Tab-separated table of N, CA and C in Angstrom:
chain	number	residue	atom	x	y	z
A	1131	MET	N	-74.071	166.987	163.046
A	1131	MET	CA	-72.859	166.864	162.338
A	1131	MET	C	-72.941	165.031	162.774
A	1132	ARG	N	-73.535	164.755	164.126
A	1132	ARG	CA	-73.988	163.726	164.312
A	1132	ARG	C	-74.556	162.663	163.727
A	1133	THR	N	-75.431	163.358	162.759
A	1133	THR	CA	-76.007	162.431	161.552
A	1133	THR	C	-75.581	162.202	160.684
A	1134	LEU	N	-74.694	162.933	160.278
A	1134	LEU	CA	-73.676	162.896	159.304
A	1134	LEU	C	-73.048	161.560	159.237
A	1135	ILE	N	-72.065	161.247	160.585
A	1135	ILE	CA	-71.255	160.524	160.738
A	1135	ILE	C	-71.704	158.929	161.192
A	1136	LYS	N	-73.027	159.340	161.656
A	1136	LYS	CA	-73.847	158.099	161.744
A	1136	LYS	C	-74.167	157.546	160.344
A	1137	GLY	N	-74.400	158.184	159.411
A	1137	GLY	CA	-74.753	158.052	157.861
A	1137	GLY	C	-73.725	157.424	157.277
A	1138	MET	N	-72.357	157.882	157.806
A	1138	MET	CA	-71.293	157.834	156.863
A	1138	MET	C	-71.135	156.288	157.398
A	1139	ILE	N	-71.009	155.830	158.732
A	1139	ILE	CA	-70.914	154.314	159.466
A	1139	ILE	C	-71.610	153.470	158.557
A	1140	ALA	N	-73.238	153.964	158.923
A	1140	ALA	CA	-74.075	152.988	158.377
A	1140	ALA	C	-73.527	152.540	156.863
A	1141	GLY	N	-73.421	153.976	155.711
A	1141	GLY	CA	-72.711	153.493	154.431
A	1141	GLY	C	-71.690	152.764	154.631
A	1142	ALA	N	-70.778	153.250	155.288
A	1142	ALA	CA	-69.647	152.173	155.154
A	1142	ALA	C	-70.092	150.115	155.355
A	1143	ALA	N	-70.988	150.256	156.405
A	1143	ALA	CA	-71.460	148.976	156.820
A	1143	ALA	C	-72.248	147.985	155.759
A	1144	GLY	N	-72.700	149.216	155.028
A	1144	GLY	CA	-73.757	148.677	153.787
A	1144	GLY	C	-72.897	148.328	152.327
A	1145	THR	N	-72.026	149.108	152.555
A	1145	THR	CA	-71.290	148.845	151.048
A	1145	THR	C	-70.006	147.789	151.231
A	1146	SER	N	-69.745	147.918	152.781
A	1146	SER	CA	-68.615	146.584	152.772
A	1146	SER	C	-69.582	145.236	152.217
A	1147	ALA	N	-70.654	145.098	152.939
A	1147	ALA	CA	-71.948	143.999	152.835
A	1147	ALA	C	-72.050	143.788	151.493
A	1148	LEU	N	-72.375	144.695	150.540
A	1148	LEU	CA	-72.587	144.823	149.341
A	1148	LEU	C	-71.560	144.277	148.605
A	1149	ASN	N	-70.406	144.644	148.731
A	1149	ASN	CA	-69.321	144.228	148.006
A	1149	ASN	C	-69.320	142.815	148.413
A	1150	ALA	N	-69.209	142.473	149.642
A	1150	ALA	CA	-68.886	140.949	150.018
A	1150	ALA	C	-69.865	140.046	149.504
A	1151	THR	N	-71.283	140.853	149.432
A	1151	THR	CA	-72.060	139.650	148.686
A	1151	THR	C	-71.801	139.438	147.112
A	1152	THR	N	-71.341	140.765	146.304
A	1152	THR	CA	-71.221	140.788	145.043
A	1152	THR	C	-70.050	139.951	144.729
A	1153	TYR	N	-69.060	140.056	145.456
A	1153	TYR	CA	-67.768	139.040	145.520
A	1153	TYR	C	-67.967	137.528	145.585
A	1154	LEU	N	-69.097	137.606	146.517
A	1154	LEU	CA	-69.202	135.998	146.769
A	1154	LEU	C	-69.928	135.176	145.495
A	1155	ASP	N	-71.029	136.487	145.124
A	1155	ASP	CA	-71.686	135.826	143.849
A	1155	ASP	C	-70.791	135.679	142.549
A	1156	MET	N	-69.776	136.466	142.600
A	1156	MET	CA	-68.257	136.159	141.276
A	1156	MET	C	-67.800	134.606	141.545
A	1157	ALA	N	-67.779	134.503	142.667
A	1157	ALA	CA	-66.832	133.346	143.188
A	1157	ALA	C	-67.574	132.059	143.114
A	1158	ILE	N	-68.890	131.919	143.528
A	1158	ILE	CA	-69.719	130.933	143.342
A	1158	ILE	C	-70.041	130.848	141.815
A	1159	ARG	N	-70.328	131.980	141.247
A	1159	ARG	CA	-70.647	131.512	139.717
A	1159	ARG	C	-69.620	131.960	138.847
A	1160	ALA	N	-68.585	131.822	139.268
A	1160	ALA	CA	-67.181	132.346	138.682
A	1160	ALA	C	-67.430	132.959	137.250
A	1161	ARG	N	-68.092	134.031	137.937
A	1161	ARG	CA	-68.205	135.233	136.884
A	1161	ARG	C	-67.173	136.448	137.252
A	1162	GLY	N	-66.811	136.992	135.485
A	1162	GLY	CA	-66.394	138.176	135.892
A	1162	GLY	C	-66.791	139.417	136.432
A	1163	GLY	N	-66.169	140.521	136.796
A	1163	GLY	CA	-66.940	141.565	137.544
A	1163	GLY	C	-67.261	142.241	136.343
A	1164	SER	N	-68.243	143.596	136.661
A	1164	SER	CA	-69.134	144.333	135.637
A	1164	SER	C	-67.703	145.546	135.501
A	1165	SER	N	-68.121	145.755	133.991
A	1165	SER	CA	-67.567	147.252	133.457
A	1165	SER	C	-67.907	148.190	133.656
A	1166	THR	N	-68.945	148.285	134.315
A	1166	THR	CA	-69.682	149.439	134.494
A	1166	THR	C	-69.389	150.787	135.174
A	1167	PRO	N	-68.624	150.300	136.190
A	1167	PRO	CA	-68.280	151.486	136.848
A	1167	PRO	C	-67.069	152.177	135.975
A	1168	GLN	N	-66.451	151.399	135.326
A	1168	GLN	CA	-65.194	152.018	134.601
A	1168	GLN	C	-65.721	152.681	133.674
A	1169	ASP	N	-66.718	152.114	132.600
A	1169	ASP	CA	-67.440	153.023	131.706
A	1169	ASP	C	-67.897	154.029	132.031
A	1170	THR	N	-68.583	154.271	133.039
A	1170	THR	CA	-69.065	155.287	134.049
A	1170	THR	C	-68.086	156.395	133.946
A	1171	VAL	N	-66.845	155.887	134.493
A	1171	VAL	CA	-65.784	156.875	134.659
A	1171	VAL	C	-65.410	157.584	133.675
A	1172	GLU	N	-65.259	156.377	132.365
A	1172	GLU	CA	-64.843	156.788	130.907
A	1172	GLU	C	-65.609	158.079	130.510
A	1173	ARG	N	-67.131	157.512	130.555
A	1173	ARG	CA	-68.192	158.552	130.257
A	1173	ARG	C	-67.820	160.038	130.733
A	1174	LEU	N	-67.843	159.607	132.035
A	1174	LEU	CA	-67.938	161.048	133.010
A	1174	LEU	C	-66.498	162.160	132.296
A	1175	ALA	N	-65.534	161.159	132.072
A	1175	ALA	CA	-63.981	162.119	131.700
A	1175	ALA	C	-64.451	162.219	130.336
A	1176	GLU	N	-65.034	161.880	129.354
A	1176	GLU	CA	-65.162	162.479	128.469
A	1176	GLU	C	-65.863	163.390	128.453
A	1177	GLY	N	-66.798	163.500	129.342
A	1177	GLY	CA	-67.881	164.893	129.180
A	1177	GLY	C	-67.580	165.923	129.436
A	1178	LEU	N	-66.683	165.786	130.818
A	1178	LEU	CA	-65.935	167.124	131.282
A	1178	LEU	C	-64.567	167.249	130.839
A	1179	HIS	N	-63.945	166.484	129.863
A	1179	HIS	CA	-63.022	167.048	128.964
A	1179	HIS	C	-61.735	166.608	129.813
A	1180	VAL	N	-61.796	165.302	130.834
A	1180	VAL	CA	-60.596	165.019	131.830
A	1180	VAL	C	-59.951	163.900	130.884
A	1181	ASP	N	-58.350	164.395	131.022
A	1181	ASP	CA	-57.747	163.139	130.216
A	1181	ASP	C	-57.422	162.405	131.604
A	1182	LEU	N	-57.743	161.021	131.306
A	1182	LEU	CA	-57.132	160.061	132.156
A	1182	LEU	C	-55.797	159.651	131.908
A	1183	GLY	N	-55.056	159.829	131.311
A	1183	GLY	CA	-53.590	159.541	130.540
A	1183	GLY	C	-53.864	158.107	129.547
A	1184	GLU	N	-52.803	157.815	129.148
A	1184	GLU	CA	-52.487	156.512	128.220
A	1184	GLU	C	-53.133	155.412	128.726
A	1185	GLU	N	-53.176	154.204	127.936
A	1185	GLU	CA	-53.649	153.065	128.305
A	1185	GLU	C	-53.774	152.187	129.367
A	1186	GLU	N	-52.594	152.039	129.979
A	1186	GLU	CA	-52.547	151.129	131.279
A	1186	GLU	C	-52.780	151.971	132.077
A	1187	THR	N	-52.168	153.101	132.112
A	1187	THR	CA	-52.400	154.613	133.475
A	1187	THR	C	-54.098	154.463	133.197
A	1188	ALA	N	-54.929	155.146	131.851
A	1188	ALA	CA	-56.123	155.541	132.075
A	1188	ALA	C	-57.043	154.103	132.654
A	1189	GLU	N	-56.812	152.685	132.206
A	1189	GLU	CA	-57.590	151.699	132.929
A	1189	GLU	C	-57.057	151.566	134.493
A	1190	ASN	N	-56.166	152.225	134.692
A	1190	ASN	CA	-56.234	151.839	136.136
A	1190	ASN	C	-56.793	153.079	136.866
A	1191	ARG	N	-56.727	153.762	136.052
A	1191	ARG	CA	-57.521	155.245	136.864
A	1191	ARG	C	-59.035	154.834	136.722
A	1192	LYS	N	-59.360	154.311	135.996
A	1192	LYS	CA	-61.213	154.122	135.820
A	1192	LYS	C	-61.189	152.909	136.256
A	1193	GLU	N	-60.693	151.888	137.014
A	1193	GLU	CA	-60.621	151.219	137.830
A	1193	GLU	C	-60.674	151.520	139.055
A	1194	ALA	N	-60.231	152.286	139.558
A	1194	ALA	CA	-59.655	152.784	140.995
A	1194	ALA	C	-61.057	154.054	141.283
A	1195	LEU	N	-61.270	154.893	140.199
A	1195	LEU	CA	-62.141	155.808	140.529
A	1195	LEU	C	-63.712	155.103	140.147
A	1196	GLY	N	-64.256	153.904	139.487
A	1196	GLY	CA	-65.328	153.221	139.216
A	1196	GLY	C	-65.228	152.915	140.562
A	1197	THR	N	-64.450	152.310	141.503
A	1197	THR	CA	-64.328	151.722	142.603
A	1197	THR	C	-64.887	152.802	143.957
A	1198	LEU	N	-64.267	154.014	143.639
A	1198	LEU	CA	-64.416	155.239	144.522
A	1198	LEU	C	-65.792	155.569	144.533
A	1199	LEU	N	-66.470	155.305	143.013
A	1199	LEU	CA	-67.950	156.100	142.631
A	1199	LEU	C	-69.295	155.027	143.759
A	1200	GLY	N	-68.350	153.920	143.702
A	1200	GLY	CA	-69.162	153.136	144.566
A	1200	GLY	C	-69.184	153.095	146.132
A	1201	TYR	N	-68.211	153.313	146.560
A	1201	TYR	CA	-68.175	153.616	147.980
A	1201	TYR	C	-68.888	154.969	148.264
A	1202	GLY	N	-68.510	155.952	147.103
A	1202	GLY	CA	-69.391	157.328	147.452
A	1202	GLY	C	-70.648	157.254	147.477
A	1203	THR	N	-71.216	156.332	146.609
A	1203	THR	CA	-72.773	155.930	146.268
A	1203	THR	C	-73.626	155.119	147.464
A	1204	GLY	N	-72.463	154.399	148.209
A	1204	GLY	CA	-72.951	153.975	149.613
A	1204	GLY	C	-72.995	154.706	150.622
A	1205	LEU	N	-71.996	155.659	150.631
A	1205	LEU	CA	-71.979	156.636	151.764
A	1205	LEU	C	-73.008	157.563	151.302
A	1206	GLY	N	-73.013	157.924	150.654
A	1206	GLY	CA	-74.056	159.277	150.137
A	1206	GLY	C	-75.411	158.685	150.399
A	1207	ALA	N	-75.785	157.102	149.985
A	1207	ALA	CA	-77.028	156.863	149.894
A	1207	ALA	C	-77.576	156.594	151.774
A	1208	ALA	N	-76.479	156.540	152.749
A	1208	ALA	CA	-76.680	156.423	153.798
A	1208	ALA	C	-77.190	158.195	154.730
A	1209	VAL	N	-76.029	158.744	154.245
A	1209	VAL	CA	-76.093	159.956	154.783
A	1209	VAL	C	-77.621	160.319	154.177
A	1210	CYS	N	-78.241	160.743	153.121
A	1210	CYS	CA	-79.363	160.866	152.615
A	1210	CYS	C	-80.379	160.424	153.917
A	1211	TYR	N	-80.141	158.748	153.865
A	1211	TYR	CA	-81.246	158.310	154.744
A	1211	TYR	C	-81.273	158.792	155.957
A	1212	ALA	N	-80.071	159.011	156.317
A	1212	ALA	CA	-79.909	159.662	157.961
A	1212	ALA	C	-80.130	160.817	158.050
A	1213	THR	N	-80.223	161.793	157.283
A	1213	THR	CA	-81.018	162.944	157.024
A	1213	THR	C	-82.098	162.712	157.108
A	1214	LEU	N	-83.073	162.214	156.193
A	1214	LEU	CA	-84.080	162.541	155.809
A	1214	LEU	C	-85.152	161.812	157.152
A	1215	THR	N	-84.859	161.012	157.953
A	1215	THR	CA	-85.379	160.320	158.756
A	1215	THR	C	-85.266	160.668	160.277
A	1216	ARG	N	-86.209	161.401	160.738
A	1216	ARG	CA	-85.905	161.921	162.116
A	1216	ARG	C	-86.374	160.802	163.488
A	1217	ARG	N	-87.054	160.211	162.898
A	1217	ARG	CA	-87.620	158.952	163.477
A	1217	ARG	C	-87.521	157.622	163.210
A	1218	ARG	N	-87.227	156.612	164.165
A	1218	ARG	CA	-86.904	154.971	163.356
A	1218	ARG	C	-87.794	154.812	162.796
A	1219	ALA	N	-87.535	154.723	161.438
A	1219	ALA	CA	-88.446	153.738	160.425
A	1219	ALA	C	-88.559	152.418	160.820
A	1220	SER	N	-89.647	151.946	160.608
A	1220	SER	CA	-89.910	150.384	160.447
A	1220	SER	C	-88.715	149.620	160.015
A	1221	TRP	N	-88.346	148.079	160.377
A	1221	TRP	CA	-87.566	147.228	159.542
A	1221	TRP	C	-87.545	147.530	157.994
A	1222	PRO	N	-88.818	146.879	157.497
A	1222	PRO	CA	-88.834	147.151	156.156
A	1222	PRO	C	-89.161	148.409	155.221
A	1223	VAL	N	-89.519	149.398	156.175
A	1223	VAL	CA	-89.480	150.596	155.288
A	1223	VAL	C	-88.135	151.080	155.352
A	1224	GLY	N	-87.330	151.214	156.307
A	1224	GLY	CA	-86.015	151.604	156.262
A	1224	GLY	C	-85.290	150.618	155.793
A	1225	VAL	N	-85.244	148.963	155.412
A	1225	VAL	CA	-84.155	148.590	154.412
A	1225	VAL	C	-84.924	148.976	153.069
A	1226	LEU	N	-85.844	148.960	152.822
A	1226	LEU	CA	-86.408	149.538	151.397
A	1226	LEU	C	-86.111	150.742	150.548
A	1227	THR	N	-86.171	151.621	151.946
A	1227	THR	CA	-85.761	152.838	151.490
A	1227	THR	C	-83.920	152.895	151.053
A	1228	LEU	N	-83.454	152.179	151.792
A	1228	LEU	CA	-81.936	152.200	151.862
A	1228	LEU	C	-81.502	151.732	150.177
A	1229	THR	N	-82.646	150.665	150.320
A	1229	THR	CA	-82.114	149.565	148.990
A	1229	THR	C	-82.127	150.906	148.097
A	1230	ALA	N	-83.487	151.294	147.874
A	1230	ALA	CA	-84.187	152.034	146.796
A	1230	ALA	C	-82.775	153.719	146.383
A	1231	LEU	N	-82.587	153.932	147.886
A	1231	LEU	CA	-81.377	155.053	147.569
A	1231	LEU	C	-80.482	154.632	146.951
A	1232	ALA	N	-79.777	153.519	147.233
A	1232	ALA	CA	-78.529	153.269	146.556
A	1232	ALA	C	-78.473	152.624	145.283
A	1233	THR	N	-79.930	151.833	144.973
A	1233	THR	CA	-79.586	151.501	143.310
A	1233	THR	C	-80.167	152.350	142.414
A	1234	ILE	N	-80.841	153.494	143.406
A	1234	ILE	CA	-81.154	154.947	142.207
A	1234	ILE	C	-79.487	155.608	142.073
A	1235	GLY	N	-78.951	155.446	143.108
A	1235	GLY	CA	-77.792	156.248	142.995
A	1235	GLY	C	-76.448	155.397	142.472
A	1236	SER	N	-76.869	154.236	142.302
A	1236	SER	CA	-75.770	153.667	141.324
A	1236	SER	C	-76.186	153.270	139.477
A	1237	ASN	N	-77.099	153.011	139.558
A	1237	ASN	CA	-78.141	152.812	138.072
A	1237	ASN	C	-78.377	153.979	137.617
A	1238	VAL	N	-79.171	155.419	138.051
A	1238	VAL	CA	-79.528	155.773	137.530
A	1238	VAL	C	-78.377	156.598	136.485
A	1239	PRO	N	-77.389	157.410	137.462
A	1239	PRO	CA	-76.080	157.926	136.571
A	1239	PRO	C	-75.577	156.999	135.282
A	1240	MET	N	-75.423	155.406	135.532
A	1240	MET	CA	-74.715	154.820	134.705
A	1240	MET	C	-76.238	154.927	133.194
A	1241	VAL	N	-77.482	155.148	133.571
A	1241	VAL	CA	-78.461	154.812	132.544
A	1241	VAL	C	-78.528	156.201	131.845
A	1242	ALA	N	-78.440	157.328	132.510
A	1242	ALA	CA	-78.358	158.519	132.015
A	1242	ALA	C	-77.331	158.925	131.281
A	1243	LEU	N	-75.875	158.097	131.229
A	1243	LEU	CA	-74.840	158.251	130.569
A	1243	LEU	C	-74.701	157.330	129.315
A	1244	GLY	N	-75.807	156.521	129.234
A	1244	GLY	CA	-76.287	155.354	128.335
A	1244	GLY	C	-75.046	154.370	128.196
A	1245	VAL	N	-74.539	154.131	129.649
A	1245	VAL	CA	-73.709	153.027	130.149
A	1245	VAL	C	-74.296	151.697	130.018
A	1246	THR	N	-75.793	151.355	130.369
A	1246	THR	CA	-75.959	150.319	130.737
A	1246	THR	C	-77.626	150.916	130.516
A	1247	ASP	N	-78.668	149.477	129.950
A	1247	ASP	CA	-80.058	150.264	130.087
A	1247	ASP	C	-80.875	148.718	130.714
A	1248	PRO	N	-81.386	148.617	131.808
A	1248	PRO	CA	-81.833	147.970	132.662
A	1248	PRO	C	-82.972	146.789	131.628
A	1249	ARG	N	-83.532	147.792	130.736
A	1249	ARG	CA	-84.506	146.956	129.616
A	1249	ARG	C	-83.763	145.894	128.959
A	1250	GLU	N	-82.910	145.884	128.938
A	1250	GLU	CA	-82.126	144.851	128.270
A	1250	GLU	C	-81.363	143.740	129.186
A	1251	TRP	N	-81.411	143.897	130.448
A	1251	TRP	CA	-80.831	143.134	131.403
A	1251	TRP	C	-81.371	141.800	131.503
A	1252	SER	N	-80.720	140.347	131.500
A	1252	SER	CA	-81.362	139.177	131.717
A	1252	SER	C	-81.717	138.860	133.442
A	1253	VAL	N	-82.382	137.770	133.473
A	1253	VAL	CA	-82.858	137.750	135.126
A	1253	VAL	C	-81.517	137.854	135.872
A	1254	SER	N	-80.758	137.078	135.213
A	1254	SER	CA	-79.435	136.889	136.446
A	1254	SER	C	-78.851	138.178	136.745
A	1255	SER	N	-78.457	139.049	135.259
A	1255	SER	CA	-78.322	140.301	135.705
A	1255	SER	C	-79.100	141.067	137.083
A	1256	TRP	N	-80.282	141.357	136.970
A	1256	TRP	CA	-81.167	141.787	137.399
A	1256	TRP	C	-80.933	141.166	138.884
A	1257	VAL	N	-80.825	140.049	139.086
A	1257	VAL	CA	-80.593	139.236	140.564
A	1257	VAL	C	-79.405	139.967	141.215
A	1258	ALA	N	-78.317	140.099	140.086
A	1258	ALA	CA	-77.086	140.087	140.664
A	1258	ALA	C	-76.697	142.082	140.776
A	1259	ASP	N	-77.726	142.453	140.512
A	1259	ASP	CA	-78.151	143.963	141.025
A	1259	ASP	C	-78.891	144.177	141.870
A	1260	ILE	N	-79.726	143.540	142.464
A	1260	ILE	CA	-80.888	143.656	143.548
A	1260	ILE	C	-80.460	143.228	144.577
A	1261	VAL	N	-80.103	141.831	144.683
A	1261	VAL	CA	-79.453	141.297	145.770
A	1261	VAL	C	-78.421	142.048	146.287
A	1262	PRO	N	-77.119	141.871	146.061
A	1262	PRO	CA	-76.514	143.138	146.713
A	1262	PRO	C	-76.907	144.549	147.288
A	1263	HIS	N	-77.898	144.932	147.078
A	1263	HIS	CA	-78.319	146.128	147.299
A	1263	HIS	C	-79.458	145.652	148.453
A	1264	VAL	N	-80.096	145.006	148.264
A	1264	VAL	CA	-81.048	144.781	149.649
A	1264	VAL	C	-80.183	144.355	150.958
A	1265	VAL	N	-78.860	143.518	150.389
A	1265	VAL	CA	-78.191	143.410	151.326
A	1265	VAL	C	-77.200	144.514	151.765
A	1266	TYR	N	-76.985	145.400	151.178
A	1266	TYR	CA	-76.414	146.981	151.497
A	1266	TYR	C	-77.709	147.398	152.314
A	1267	GLY	N	-79.011	147.561	151.707
A	1267	GLY	CA	-80.122	148.156	152.606
A	1267	GLY	C	-80.047	147.541	153.860
A	1268	THR	N	-80.297	146.089	154.446
A	1268	THR	CA	-80.270	145.362	155.354
A	1268	THR	C	-79.078	145.988	156.675
A	1269	ALA	N	-78.106	146.257	155.830
A	1269	ALA	CA	-76.947	146.414	156.856
A	1269	ALA	C	-76.509	147.658	157.207
A	1270	ALA	N	-76.892	148.862	156.236
A	1270	ALA	CA	-77.084	150.029	156.580
A	1270	ALA	C	-77.851	150.120	157.371
A	1271	TYR	N	-79.179	149.839	157.674
A	1271	TYR	CA	-80.207	149.872	158.473
A	1271	TYR	C	-79.688	149.386	159.554
A	1272	ILE	N	-79.199	148.030	159.803
A	1272	ILE	CA	-79.086	147.689	161.172
A	1272	ILE	C	-78.150	148.329	161.563
A	1273	ALA	N	-76.818	148.783	161.039
A	1273	ALA	CA	-76.026	149.788	161.457
A	1273	ALA	C	-76.335	150.979	161.887
A	1274	TYR	N	-77.395	151.626	161.155
A	1274	TYR	CA	-77.610	152.875	161.646
A	1274	TYR	C	-78.651	152.477	162.781
A	1275	GLU	N	-79.528	151.924	163.116
A	1275	GLU	CA	-80.452	151.584	164.037
A	1275	GLU	C	-79.638	151.461	165.141
A	1276	GLN	N	-78.186	150.817	165.155
A	1276	GLN	CA	-77.676	150.576	166.402
A	1276	GLN	C	-76.721	151.577	166.921
A	1277	LEU	N	-76.594	152.695	165.809
A	1277	LEU	CA	-76.057	153.897	166.331
A	1277	LEU	C	-76.908	155.142	166.869
A	1278	ARG	N	-78.191	154.577	166.616
A	1278	ARG	CA	-79.165	155.871	167.058
A	1278	ARG	C	-79.289	155.896	168.668
């Protein structure tokens, strides 16, 4: 149970860092947010035959559920890491592992659902995806190691 709680705390720290990095990037480059979380929710709802409601209601639910998917991914990646690591991992290994878990957890479902195709991403899109995930991995690793 302690491992689960430590993983959740580390995941919350990493997710906060990822979100702050993403919003800072949006502010600096004056870019809009990605629609992929909402598009993912829409595809999931269609596949599960779940009615999200009419126009504004559906849009609000997609936005909220898309955000919650992100939090779930961040918490889940760190809980997986905490469960898999019995001994202290070195800084590079821990950060890269957490970064990979979060990146896979967020991107693989979107690719599988046909929401996005990384082969078509521009360099700036790759940077906008990778940098926040590395920040996530770093923050989650530091938080987890401090809780050990």
